[in-house]
Coordinates of C-alpha atoms in Angstrom, one line a residue:
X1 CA 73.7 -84.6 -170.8
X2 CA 73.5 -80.6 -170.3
X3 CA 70.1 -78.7 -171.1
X4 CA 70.1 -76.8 -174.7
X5 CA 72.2 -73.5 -174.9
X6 CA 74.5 -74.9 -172.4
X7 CA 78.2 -74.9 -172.0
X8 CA 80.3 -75.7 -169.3
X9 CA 83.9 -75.1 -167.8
X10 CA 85.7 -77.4 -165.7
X11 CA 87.9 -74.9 -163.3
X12 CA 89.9 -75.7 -160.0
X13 CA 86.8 -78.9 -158.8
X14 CA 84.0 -76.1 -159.9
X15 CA 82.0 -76.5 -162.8
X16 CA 80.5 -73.8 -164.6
X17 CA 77.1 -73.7 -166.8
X18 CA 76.2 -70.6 -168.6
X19 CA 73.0 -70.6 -170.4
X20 CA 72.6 -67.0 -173.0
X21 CA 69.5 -65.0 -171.7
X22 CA 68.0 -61.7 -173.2
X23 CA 69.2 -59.4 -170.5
X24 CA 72.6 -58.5 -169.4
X25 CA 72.6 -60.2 -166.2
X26 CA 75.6 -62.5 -166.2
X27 CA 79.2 -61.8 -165.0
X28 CA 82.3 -63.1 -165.3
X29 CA 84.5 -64.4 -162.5
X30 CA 87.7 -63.6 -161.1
X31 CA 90.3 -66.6 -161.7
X32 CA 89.9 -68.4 -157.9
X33 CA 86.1 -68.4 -158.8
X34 CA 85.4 -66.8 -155.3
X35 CA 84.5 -63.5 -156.4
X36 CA 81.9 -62.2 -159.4
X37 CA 83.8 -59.5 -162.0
X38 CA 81.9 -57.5 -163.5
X39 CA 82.3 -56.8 -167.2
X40 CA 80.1 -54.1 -168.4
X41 CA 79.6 -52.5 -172.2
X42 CA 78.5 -55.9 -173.1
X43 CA 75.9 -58.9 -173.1
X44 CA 77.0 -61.6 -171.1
X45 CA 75.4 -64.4 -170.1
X46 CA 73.7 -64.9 -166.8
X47 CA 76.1 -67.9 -165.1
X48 CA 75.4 -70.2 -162.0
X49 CA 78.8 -71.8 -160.5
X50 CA 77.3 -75.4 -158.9
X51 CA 80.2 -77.0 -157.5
X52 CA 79.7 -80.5 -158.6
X53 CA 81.4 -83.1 -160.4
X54 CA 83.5 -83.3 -164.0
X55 CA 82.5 -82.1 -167.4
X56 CA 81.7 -85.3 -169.2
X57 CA 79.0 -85.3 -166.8
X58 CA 80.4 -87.9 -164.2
X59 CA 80.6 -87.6 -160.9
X60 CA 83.1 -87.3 -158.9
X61 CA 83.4 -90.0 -155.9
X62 CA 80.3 -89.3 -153.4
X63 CA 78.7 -86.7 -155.7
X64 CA 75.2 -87.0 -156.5
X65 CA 75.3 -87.6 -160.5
X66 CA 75.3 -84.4 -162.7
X67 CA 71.9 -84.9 -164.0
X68 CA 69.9 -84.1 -160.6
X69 CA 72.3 -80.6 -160.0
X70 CA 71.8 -79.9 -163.6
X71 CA 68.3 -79.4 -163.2
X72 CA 68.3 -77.5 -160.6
X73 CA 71.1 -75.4 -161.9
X74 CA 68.7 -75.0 -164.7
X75 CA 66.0 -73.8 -162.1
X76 CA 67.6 -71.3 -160.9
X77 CA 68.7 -69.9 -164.3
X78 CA 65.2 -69.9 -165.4
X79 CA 63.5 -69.0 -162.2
X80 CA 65.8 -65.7 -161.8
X81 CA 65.7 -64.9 -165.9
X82 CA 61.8 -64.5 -165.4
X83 CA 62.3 -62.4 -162.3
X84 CA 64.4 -59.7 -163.5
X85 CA 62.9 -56.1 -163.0
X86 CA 63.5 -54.8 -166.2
X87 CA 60.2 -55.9 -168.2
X88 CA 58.0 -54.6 -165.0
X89 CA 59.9 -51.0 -165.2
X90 CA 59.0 -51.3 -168.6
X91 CA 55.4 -52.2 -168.2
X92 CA 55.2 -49.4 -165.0
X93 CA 56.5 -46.6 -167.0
X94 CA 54.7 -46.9 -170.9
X95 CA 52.1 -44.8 -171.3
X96 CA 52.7 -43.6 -168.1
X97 CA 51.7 -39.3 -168.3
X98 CA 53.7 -37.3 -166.3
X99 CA 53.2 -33.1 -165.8
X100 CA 55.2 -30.6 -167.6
X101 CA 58.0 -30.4 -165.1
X102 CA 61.2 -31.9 -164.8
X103 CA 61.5 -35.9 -164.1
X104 CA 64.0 -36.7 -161.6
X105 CA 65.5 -40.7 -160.9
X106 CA 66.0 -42.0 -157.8
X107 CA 67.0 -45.8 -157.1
X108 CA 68.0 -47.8 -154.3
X109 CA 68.5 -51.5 -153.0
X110 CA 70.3 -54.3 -154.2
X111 CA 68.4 -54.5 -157.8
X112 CA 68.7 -50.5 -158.4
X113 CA 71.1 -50.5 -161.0
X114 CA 69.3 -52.8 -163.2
X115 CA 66.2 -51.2 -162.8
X116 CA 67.8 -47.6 -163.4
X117 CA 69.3 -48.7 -166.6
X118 CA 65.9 -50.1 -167.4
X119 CA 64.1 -46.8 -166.7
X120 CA 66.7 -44.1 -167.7
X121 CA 66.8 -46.0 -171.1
X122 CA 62.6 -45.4 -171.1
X123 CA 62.6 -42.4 -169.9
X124 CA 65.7 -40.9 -172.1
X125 CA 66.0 -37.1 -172.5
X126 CA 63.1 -36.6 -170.7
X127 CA 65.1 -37.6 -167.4
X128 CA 67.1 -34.5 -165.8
X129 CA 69.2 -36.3 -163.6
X130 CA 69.5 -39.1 -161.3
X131 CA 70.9 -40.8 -158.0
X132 CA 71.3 -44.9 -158.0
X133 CA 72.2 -46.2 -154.7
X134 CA 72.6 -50.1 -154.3
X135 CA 75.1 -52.9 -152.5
X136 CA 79.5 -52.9 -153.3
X137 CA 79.8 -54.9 -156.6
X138 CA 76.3 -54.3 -157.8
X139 CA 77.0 -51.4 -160.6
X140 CA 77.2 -52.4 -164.1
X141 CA 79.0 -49.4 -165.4
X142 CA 77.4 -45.8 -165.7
X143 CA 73.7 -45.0 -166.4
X144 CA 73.0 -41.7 -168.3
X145 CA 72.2 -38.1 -166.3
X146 CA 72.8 -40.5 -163.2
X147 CA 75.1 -40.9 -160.5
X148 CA 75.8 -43.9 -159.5
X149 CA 76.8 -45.1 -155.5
X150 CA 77.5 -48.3 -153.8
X151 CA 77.1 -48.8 -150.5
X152 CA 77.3 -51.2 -147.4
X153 CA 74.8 -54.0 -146.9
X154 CA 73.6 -55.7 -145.0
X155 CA 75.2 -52.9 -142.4
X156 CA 74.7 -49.1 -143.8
X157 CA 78.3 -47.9 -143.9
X158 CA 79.5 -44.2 -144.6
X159 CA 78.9 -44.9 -148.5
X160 CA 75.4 -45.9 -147.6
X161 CA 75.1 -42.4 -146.1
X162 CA 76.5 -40.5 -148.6
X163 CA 74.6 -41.8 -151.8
X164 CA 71.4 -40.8 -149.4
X165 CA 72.6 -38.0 -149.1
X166 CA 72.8 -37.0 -152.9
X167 CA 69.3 -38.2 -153.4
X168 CA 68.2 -36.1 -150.6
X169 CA 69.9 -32.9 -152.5
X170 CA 68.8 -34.2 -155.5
X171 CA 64.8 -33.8 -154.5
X172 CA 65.5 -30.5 -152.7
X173 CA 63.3 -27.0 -154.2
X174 CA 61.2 -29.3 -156.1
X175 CA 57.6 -28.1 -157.8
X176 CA 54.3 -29.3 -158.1
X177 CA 55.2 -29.5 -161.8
X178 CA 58.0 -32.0 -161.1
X179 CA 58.4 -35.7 -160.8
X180 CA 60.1 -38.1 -159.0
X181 CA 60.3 -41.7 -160.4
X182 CA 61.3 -43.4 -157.1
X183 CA 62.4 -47.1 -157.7
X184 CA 62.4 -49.2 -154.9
X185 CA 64.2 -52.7 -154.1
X186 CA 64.9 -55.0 -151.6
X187 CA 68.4 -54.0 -149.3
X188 CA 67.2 -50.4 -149.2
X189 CA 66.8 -50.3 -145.9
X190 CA 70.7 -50.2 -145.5
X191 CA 71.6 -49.1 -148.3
X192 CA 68.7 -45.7 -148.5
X193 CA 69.6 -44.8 -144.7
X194 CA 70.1 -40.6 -143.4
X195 CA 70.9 -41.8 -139.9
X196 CA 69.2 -39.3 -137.1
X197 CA 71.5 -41.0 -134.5
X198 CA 75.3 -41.2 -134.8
X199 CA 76.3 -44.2 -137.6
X200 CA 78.1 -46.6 -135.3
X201 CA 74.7 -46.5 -133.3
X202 CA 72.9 -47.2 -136.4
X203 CA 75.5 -49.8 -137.5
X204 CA 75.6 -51.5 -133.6
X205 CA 71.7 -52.2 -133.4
X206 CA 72.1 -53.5 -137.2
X207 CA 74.4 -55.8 -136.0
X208 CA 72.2 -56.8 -132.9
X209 CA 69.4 -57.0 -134.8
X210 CA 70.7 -59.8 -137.2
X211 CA 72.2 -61.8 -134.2
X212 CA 68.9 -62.2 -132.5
X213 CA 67.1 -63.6 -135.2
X214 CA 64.2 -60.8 -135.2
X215 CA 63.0 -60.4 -138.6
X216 CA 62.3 -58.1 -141.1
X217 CA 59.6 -56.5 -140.2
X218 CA 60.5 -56.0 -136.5
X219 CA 64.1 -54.9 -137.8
X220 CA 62.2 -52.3 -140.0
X221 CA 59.8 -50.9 -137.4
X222 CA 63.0 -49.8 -135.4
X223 CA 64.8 -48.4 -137.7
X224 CA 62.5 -46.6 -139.4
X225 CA 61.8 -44.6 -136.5
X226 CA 65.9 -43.6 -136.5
X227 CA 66.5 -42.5 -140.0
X228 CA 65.6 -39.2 -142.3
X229 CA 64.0 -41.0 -144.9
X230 CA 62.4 -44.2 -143.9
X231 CA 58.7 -44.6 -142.8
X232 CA 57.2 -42.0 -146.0
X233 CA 60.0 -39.9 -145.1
X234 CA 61.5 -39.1 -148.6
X235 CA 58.6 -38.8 -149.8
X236 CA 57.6 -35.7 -147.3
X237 CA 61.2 -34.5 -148.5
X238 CA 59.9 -34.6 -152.2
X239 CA 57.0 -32.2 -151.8
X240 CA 55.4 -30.7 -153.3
X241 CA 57.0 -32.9 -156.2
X242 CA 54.8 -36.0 -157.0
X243 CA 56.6 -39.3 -156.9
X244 CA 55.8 -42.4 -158.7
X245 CA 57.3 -45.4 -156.8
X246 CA 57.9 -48.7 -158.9
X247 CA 58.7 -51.3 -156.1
X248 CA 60.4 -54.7 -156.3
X249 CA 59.1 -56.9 -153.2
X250 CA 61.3 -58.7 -150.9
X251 CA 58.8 -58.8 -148.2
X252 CA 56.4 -61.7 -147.5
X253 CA 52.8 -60.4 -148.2
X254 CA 54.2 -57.4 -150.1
X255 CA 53.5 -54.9 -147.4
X256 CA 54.9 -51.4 -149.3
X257 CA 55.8 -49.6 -145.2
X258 CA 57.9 -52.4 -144.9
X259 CA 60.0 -53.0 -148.5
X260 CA 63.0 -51.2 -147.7
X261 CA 61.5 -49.9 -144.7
X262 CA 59.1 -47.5 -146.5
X263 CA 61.0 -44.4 -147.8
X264 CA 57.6 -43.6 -149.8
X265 CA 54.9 -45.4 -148.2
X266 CA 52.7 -44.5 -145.0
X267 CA 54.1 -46.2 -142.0
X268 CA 51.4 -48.8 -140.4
X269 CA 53.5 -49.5 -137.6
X270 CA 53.5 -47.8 -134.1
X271 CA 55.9 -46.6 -131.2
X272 CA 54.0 -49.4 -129.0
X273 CA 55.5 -52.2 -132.3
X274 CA 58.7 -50.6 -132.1
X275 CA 59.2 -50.6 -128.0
X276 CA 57.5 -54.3 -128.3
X277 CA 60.9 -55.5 -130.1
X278 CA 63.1 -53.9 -127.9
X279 CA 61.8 -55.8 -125.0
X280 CA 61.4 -59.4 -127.0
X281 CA 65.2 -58.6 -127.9
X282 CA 66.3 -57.6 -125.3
X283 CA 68.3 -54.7 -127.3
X284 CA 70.3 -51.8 -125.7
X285 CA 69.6 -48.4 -126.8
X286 CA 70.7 -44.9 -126.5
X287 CA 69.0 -42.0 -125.1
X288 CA 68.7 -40.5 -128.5
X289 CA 67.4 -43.5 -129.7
X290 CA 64.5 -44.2 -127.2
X291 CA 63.5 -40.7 -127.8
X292 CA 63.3 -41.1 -131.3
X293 CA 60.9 -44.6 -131.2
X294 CA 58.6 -42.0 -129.3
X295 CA 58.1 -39.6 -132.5
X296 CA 56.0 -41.4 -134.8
X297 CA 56.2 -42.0 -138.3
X298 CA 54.1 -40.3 -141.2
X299 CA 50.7 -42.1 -141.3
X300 CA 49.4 -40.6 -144.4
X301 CA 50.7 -39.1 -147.7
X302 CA 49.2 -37.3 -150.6
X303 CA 52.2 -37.1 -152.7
X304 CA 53.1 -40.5 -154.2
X305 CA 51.6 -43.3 -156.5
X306 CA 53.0 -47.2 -156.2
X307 CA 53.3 -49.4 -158.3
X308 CA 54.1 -53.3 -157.3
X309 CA 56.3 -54.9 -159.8
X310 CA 57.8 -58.0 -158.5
X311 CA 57.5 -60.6 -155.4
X312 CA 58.4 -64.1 -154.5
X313 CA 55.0 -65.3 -155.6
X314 CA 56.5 -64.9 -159.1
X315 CA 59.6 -66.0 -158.1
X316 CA 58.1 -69.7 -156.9
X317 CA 55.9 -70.1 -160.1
X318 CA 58.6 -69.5 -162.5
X319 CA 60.5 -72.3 -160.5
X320 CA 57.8 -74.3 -160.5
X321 CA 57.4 -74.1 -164.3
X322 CA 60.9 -75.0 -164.8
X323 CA 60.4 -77.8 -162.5
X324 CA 57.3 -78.9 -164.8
X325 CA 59.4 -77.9 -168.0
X326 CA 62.3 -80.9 -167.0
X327 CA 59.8 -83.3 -166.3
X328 CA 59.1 -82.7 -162.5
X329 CA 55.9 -82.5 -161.2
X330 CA 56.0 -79.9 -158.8
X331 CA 54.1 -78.6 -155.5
X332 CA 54.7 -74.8 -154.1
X333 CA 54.4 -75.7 -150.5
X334 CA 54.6 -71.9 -149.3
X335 CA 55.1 -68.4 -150.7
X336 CA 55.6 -67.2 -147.5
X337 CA 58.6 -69.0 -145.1
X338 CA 59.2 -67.6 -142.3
X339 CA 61.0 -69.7 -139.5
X340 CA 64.5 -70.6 -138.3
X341 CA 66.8 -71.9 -141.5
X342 CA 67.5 -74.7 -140.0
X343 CA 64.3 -75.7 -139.5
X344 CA 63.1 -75.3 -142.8
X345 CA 65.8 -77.1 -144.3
X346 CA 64.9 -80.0 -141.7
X347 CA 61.8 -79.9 -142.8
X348 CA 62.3 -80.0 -146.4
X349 CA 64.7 -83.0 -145.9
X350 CA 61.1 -84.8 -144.1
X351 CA 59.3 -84.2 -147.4
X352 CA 61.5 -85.8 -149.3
X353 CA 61.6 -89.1 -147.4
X354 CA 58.7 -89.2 -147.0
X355 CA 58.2 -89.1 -151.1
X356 CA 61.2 -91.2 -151.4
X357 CA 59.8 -94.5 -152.9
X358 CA 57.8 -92.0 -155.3
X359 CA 58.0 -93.8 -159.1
X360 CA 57.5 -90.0 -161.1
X361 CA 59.9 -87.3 -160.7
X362 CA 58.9 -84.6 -157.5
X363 CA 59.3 -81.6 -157.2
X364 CA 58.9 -79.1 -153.9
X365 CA 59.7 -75.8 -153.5
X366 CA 59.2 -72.9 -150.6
X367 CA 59.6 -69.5 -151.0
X368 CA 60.5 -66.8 -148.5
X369 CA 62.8 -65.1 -146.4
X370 CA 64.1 -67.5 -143.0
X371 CA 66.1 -66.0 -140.0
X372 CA 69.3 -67.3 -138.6
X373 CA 69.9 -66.9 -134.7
X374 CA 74.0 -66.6 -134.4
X375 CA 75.2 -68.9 -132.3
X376 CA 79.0 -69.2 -133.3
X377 CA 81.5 -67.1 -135.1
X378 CA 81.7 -68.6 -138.4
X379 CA 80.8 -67.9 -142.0
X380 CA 77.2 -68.4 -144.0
X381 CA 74.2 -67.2 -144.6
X382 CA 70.7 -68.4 -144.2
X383 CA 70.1 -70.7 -147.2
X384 CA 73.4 -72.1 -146.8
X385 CA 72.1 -73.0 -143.8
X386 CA 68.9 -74.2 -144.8
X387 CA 71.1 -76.7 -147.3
X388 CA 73.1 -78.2 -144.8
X389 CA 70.2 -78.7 -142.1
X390 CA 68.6 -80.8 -145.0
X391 CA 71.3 -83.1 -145.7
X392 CA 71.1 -85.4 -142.6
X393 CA 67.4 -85.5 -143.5
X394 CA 68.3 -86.9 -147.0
X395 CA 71.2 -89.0 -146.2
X396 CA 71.6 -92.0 -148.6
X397 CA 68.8 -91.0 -150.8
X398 CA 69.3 -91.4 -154.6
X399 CA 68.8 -88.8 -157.5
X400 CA 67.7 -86.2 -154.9
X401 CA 68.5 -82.8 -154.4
X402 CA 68.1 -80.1 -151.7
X403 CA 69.0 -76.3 -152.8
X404 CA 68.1 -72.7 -151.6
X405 CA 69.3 -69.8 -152.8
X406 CA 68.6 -65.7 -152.2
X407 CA 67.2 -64.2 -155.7
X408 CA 70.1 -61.0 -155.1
X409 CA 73.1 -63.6 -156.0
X410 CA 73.8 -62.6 -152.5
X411 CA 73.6 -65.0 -148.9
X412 CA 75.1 -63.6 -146.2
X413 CA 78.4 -61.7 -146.2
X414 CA 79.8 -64.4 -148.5
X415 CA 79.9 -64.2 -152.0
X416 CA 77.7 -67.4 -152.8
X417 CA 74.3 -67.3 -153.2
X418 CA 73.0 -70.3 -151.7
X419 CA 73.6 -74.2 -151.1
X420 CA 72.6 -77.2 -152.5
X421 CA 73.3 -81.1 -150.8
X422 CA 72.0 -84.5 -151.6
X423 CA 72.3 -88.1 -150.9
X424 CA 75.9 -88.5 -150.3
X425 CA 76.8 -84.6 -148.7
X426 CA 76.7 -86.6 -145.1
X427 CA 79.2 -89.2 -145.6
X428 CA 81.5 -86.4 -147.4
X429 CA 80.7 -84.0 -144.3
X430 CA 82.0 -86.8 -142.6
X431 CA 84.9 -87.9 -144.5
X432 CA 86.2 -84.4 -144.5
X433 CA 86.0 -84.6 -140.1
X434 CA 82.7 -82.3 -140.2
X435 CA 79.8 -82.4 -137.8
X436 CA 76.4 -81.0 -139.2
X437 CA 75.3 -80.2 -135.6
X438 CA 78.8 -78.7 -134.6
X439 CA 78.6 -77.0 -137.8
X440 CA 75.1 -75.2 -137.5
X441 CA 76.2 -74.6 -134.1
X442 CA 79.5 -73.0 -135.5
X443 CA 77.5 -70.8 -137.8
X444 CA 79.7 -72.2 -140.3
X445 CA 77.6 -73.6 -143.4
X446 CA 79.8 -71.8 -146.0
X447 CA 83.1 -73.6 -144.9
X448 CA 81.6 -77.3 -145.0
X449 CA 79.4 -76.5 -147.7
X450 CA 82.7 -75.3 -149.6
X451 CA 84.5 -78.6 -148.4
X452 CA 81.9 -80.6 -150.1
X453 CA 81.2 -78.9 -153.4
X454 CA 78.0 -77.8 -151.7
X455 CA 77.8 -73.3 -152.5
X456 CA 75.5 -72.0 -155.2
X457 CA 77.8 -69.2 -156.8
X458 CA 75.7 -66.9 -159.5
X459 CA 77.7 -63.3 -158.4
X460 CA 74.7 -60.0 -158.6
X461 CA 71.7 -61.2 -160.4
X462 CA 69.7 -57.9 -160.8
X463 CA 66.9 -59.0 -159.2
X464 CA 65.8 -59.5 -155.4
X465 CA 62.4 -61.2 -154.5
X466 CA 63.5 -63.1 -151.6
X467 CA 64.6 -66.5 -151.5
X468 CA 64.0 -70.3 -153.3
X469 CA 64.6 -73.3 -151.3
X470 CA 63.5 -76.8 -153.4
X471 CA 63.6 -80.4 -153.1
X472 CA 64.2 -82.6 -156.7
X473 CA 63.5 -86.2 -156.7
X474 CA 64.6 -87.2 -160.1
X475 CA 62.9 -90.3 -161.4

C-alpha cells in the first residue's frame, strides 16, 4: 500500500510518512503535530504530515482513498529531495580558484543555513569567518567560523536587522586580495534588510504591500530603493573585495536584481517602476520615503560573479518525473504562475474535469509563485488557497487529487506548507458548516483546510524555488 522506504504513524487523525533521503533535511515534530522541532547532530529523515485517513491505508469516511494522497505525498518528497541546494553549492564552489586573501561567508534567505553548512564544509579552513541570516526555526545547529541569526519573515523584524548588520561589519576594510562567497536565497529580501527609513515604516509598507496583492517584483522595486543593501548595495559595501554569489531562484524568469531584491546584482529597475507601484497601490508613504525612490539604485558593478544554482524549472521536472515514476503521465502546464490563488486553483480544478473520463492515470502540474489579495482577517497562505479554490471544481470526482505547496516548508504565517483536496473535501467543508466562498472571502483556507484533513505539513525543507501546485487523476 505505501511506496518503498516508507513508514508511517498514525497520531491525533494525522498520518505521517517519512521516506530516508541523503541529506539531513527532515525534522521531527512537536507532540500536537502543529509545529516542526528541530533535532540537529543527526540524519533524519525528510517527513511530509498529509492529513489523511488511517494506517492500514483506509480511509476515513469522506476521504479520498490513501493511495491517490500517497502519491502525491511521494511527489513532494521526491520533488523537494532533488531540489535541495546542497549538490549546486557543491558543483558552484569545486574547482572554483579564489586569490590569496582571506574568504569570508555570507548567507541569507530561507535556505541559507543549508547552503552554509554545505559551503563551510567545502570551503573548511580556508573560510575565516562567517554570517548566516535566514527565517525563526530555520537553523539546524551551528556551522563552523559562522554566526548564525534568525530573523522575521515575511516582515523584517529587529532580528532581521541585526544579522544584517553583522554581515555588513563582517565585509567592512576588506582587500582586493579577499573574497566574499555571497549565497543567496529566496526570503532575503526581509530577512538581508539595513533599513534607511525607521523599521516600523519598513515593516508598515511590508504589510501594505502583501495586502494588496502586488507582487514580487513590484514589492522589490520599492524596497530596494529603502534599504542599505538591496539593489547591488552589499556588494558596493564589499569593495574592493570580490564576491562570488551562488543564488537559489525564487523568482519567475530568474531575474538575479530581483532574488532577494538584489543585494549583489545591478538593479534593472527605475524610480519611474518604483513611483508606478505606488500609484497602482495606492500606498502611503513618508517623506523620507519618497525621497528615497528618487535616488536610484546601482546600475552597474565590477565586483561580483553569479552563479545560478536552482529555480522552479527544476523544481516542476523533478515532480514531473515522480509523477511519471508512479505511473502518471504528466504535463507541466507552466513554470511560471503568476495570478490570483484562487484563480489558479479554479483553474486547475477545470483541467481536471475536463480529463475526468480519462482511462490512463494524468498528471498536471504548475509551478510559480501566485498572490493573495486580503480580503478578511483569517489565517492561510496562498497555496492553501489555491487548494480550496480547487475543490468546488473537483467536487465528486474519484481518485483525484488537487495539492500546492511552497518549496520553503513554509505558506503563509502558518506552519503548513501547503494544501491538498479531492473528491469529497466539498461535502466535508459542508458537513463541518463551511462555505468555500465565505471562506476565501474570510481569508481563512488554513482553518477549513485543517477541519477537513486538508494542510500539507513538511516543517523547513532547506530549499526554496517557489511553489508546486498539481492535479493527480489516478487510474
Amino acid at each position: 500500500m505505501f511506496p518503498s522506504g516508507a513508514f508511517c504513524i498514525l497520531s491525533k487523525n494525522i498520518l505521517q510518512f517519512s521516506y530516508p533521503i541523503q541529506c539531513s533535511v527532515g525534522y521531527g515534530y512537536s507532540k500536537n503535530h502543529t509545529r516542526a522541532v528541530l533535532s540537529p547532530g543527526r540524519e533524519n529523515p525528510f517527513t511530509c504530515l498529509l492529513q489523511s485517513g488511517l494506517s492500514d491505508g483506509t480511509s476515513r469516511k469522506g476521504v479520498c482513498p490513501m493511495s491517490t494522497r500517497t502519491d502525491a505525498q511521494q511527489i513532494i518528497q521526491s520533488a523537494l529531495a532533488a531540489c535541495l541546494p546542497d549538490a549546486a553549492v557543491r558543483r558552484a564552489l569545486e574547482g572554483k580558484e579564489f586569490s590569496g586573501g582571506r574568504i569570508y561567508l555570507v548567507a541569507a534567505g530561507k535556505a541559507a543555513w543549508q547552503m552554509a553548512q554545505c559551503a563551510a564544509q567545502m570551503l573548511g579552513d580556508r573560510l575565516t569567518a562567517g554570517v548566516v541570516v535566514t527565517k525563526y526555526d530555520h537553523s539546524k545547529g551551528e556551522i563552523p567560523r559562522c554566526t548564525v541569526y534568525e530573523g522575521g519573515h515575511p516582515v523584517p523584524d529587529e532580528n532581521s536587522f541585526r544579522g544584517t548588520r553583522a554581515a555588513m561589519d563582517l565585509v567592512q576594510n576588506l582587500t582586493a586580495e579577499d573574497t566574499v562567497v555571497f549565497l543567496v536565497s529566496g526570503g532575503g529580501s526581509a530577512l538581508f534588510e539595513s533599513p534607511l527609513v525607521p523599521g516600523g515604516d519598513l515593516a508598515r509598507l511590508t504589510k501594505d504591500l502583501l495586502a494588496c496583492g502586488a507582487d514580487i517584483v513590484e514589492m522589490n522595486t520599492l524596497r530596494k530603493r529603502l534599504s542599505a543593501v538591496k539593489g547591488g548595495k552589499f556588494v558596493q559595501l564589499c569593495a574592493p573585495a570580490q564576491v562570488y554569489a551562488i543564488v537559489l531562484s525564487d523568482i519567475l524568469g530568474d531575474p538575479l536584481d530581483m532574488i532577494a531584491s538584489g543585494p549583489a546584482y545591478p538593479d534593472s529597475s527605475t524610480r519611474e517602476d518604483a513611483w508606478a507601484a505606488v500609484e497602482k497601490y495606492n500606498l502611503s508613504l513618508t517623506d523620507e520615503m519618497k525621497a528615497l525612490l528618487d535616488v536610484e539604485t546601482p546600475k552597474q558593478l565590477d565586483n561580483v560573479e553569479t552563479v545560478i544554482t536552482g529555480s522552479v524549472r527544476e523544481l516542476c521536472a523533478a515532480a514531473a518525473q515522480a509523477c511519471r515514476q508512479l505511473g502518471y503521465e504528466p504535463t507541466v502546464l507552466t513554470d511560471r504562475l503568476c495570478c490570483q490563488a484562487k484563480e489558479a486553483g479554479s483553474f486547475l480544478a477545470s483541467i481536471a474535469k475536463s480529463h475526468e473520463d480519462s482511462d490512463h492515470a494524468l498528471a498536471f502540474l504548475a509551478g510559480g509563485e501566485t498572490v493573495v489579495q486580503l480580503t478578511g482577517s483569517g489565517l492561510g497562505g496562498r497555496n492553501q488557497e489555491l487548494a480550496l479554490a480547487a475543490a468546488p471544481g473537483i467536487a465528486g470526482m474519484k481518485d483525484t487529487v488537487v495539492f500546492s505547496l511552497g518549496s520553503d516548508g513554509t505558506d503563509g504565517p502558518t506552519d503548513a506548507a501547503g494544501g491538498i483536496v479531492d473528491g469529497n473535501t466539498m461535502q466535508r467543508l459542508s458537513d463541518a458548516g463551511l462555505s468555500v466562498h465565505q471562506v476565501l472571502a474570510d481569508n481563512d483556507a488554513y482553518h477549513a483546510l485543517k477541519a477537513v484533513d486538508g494542510l500539507l505539513v513538511t516543517g523547513p525543507t532547506g530549499t526554496n524555488v517557489n511553489d508546486v501546485s498539481v492535479v493527480l487523476i489516478k487510474r
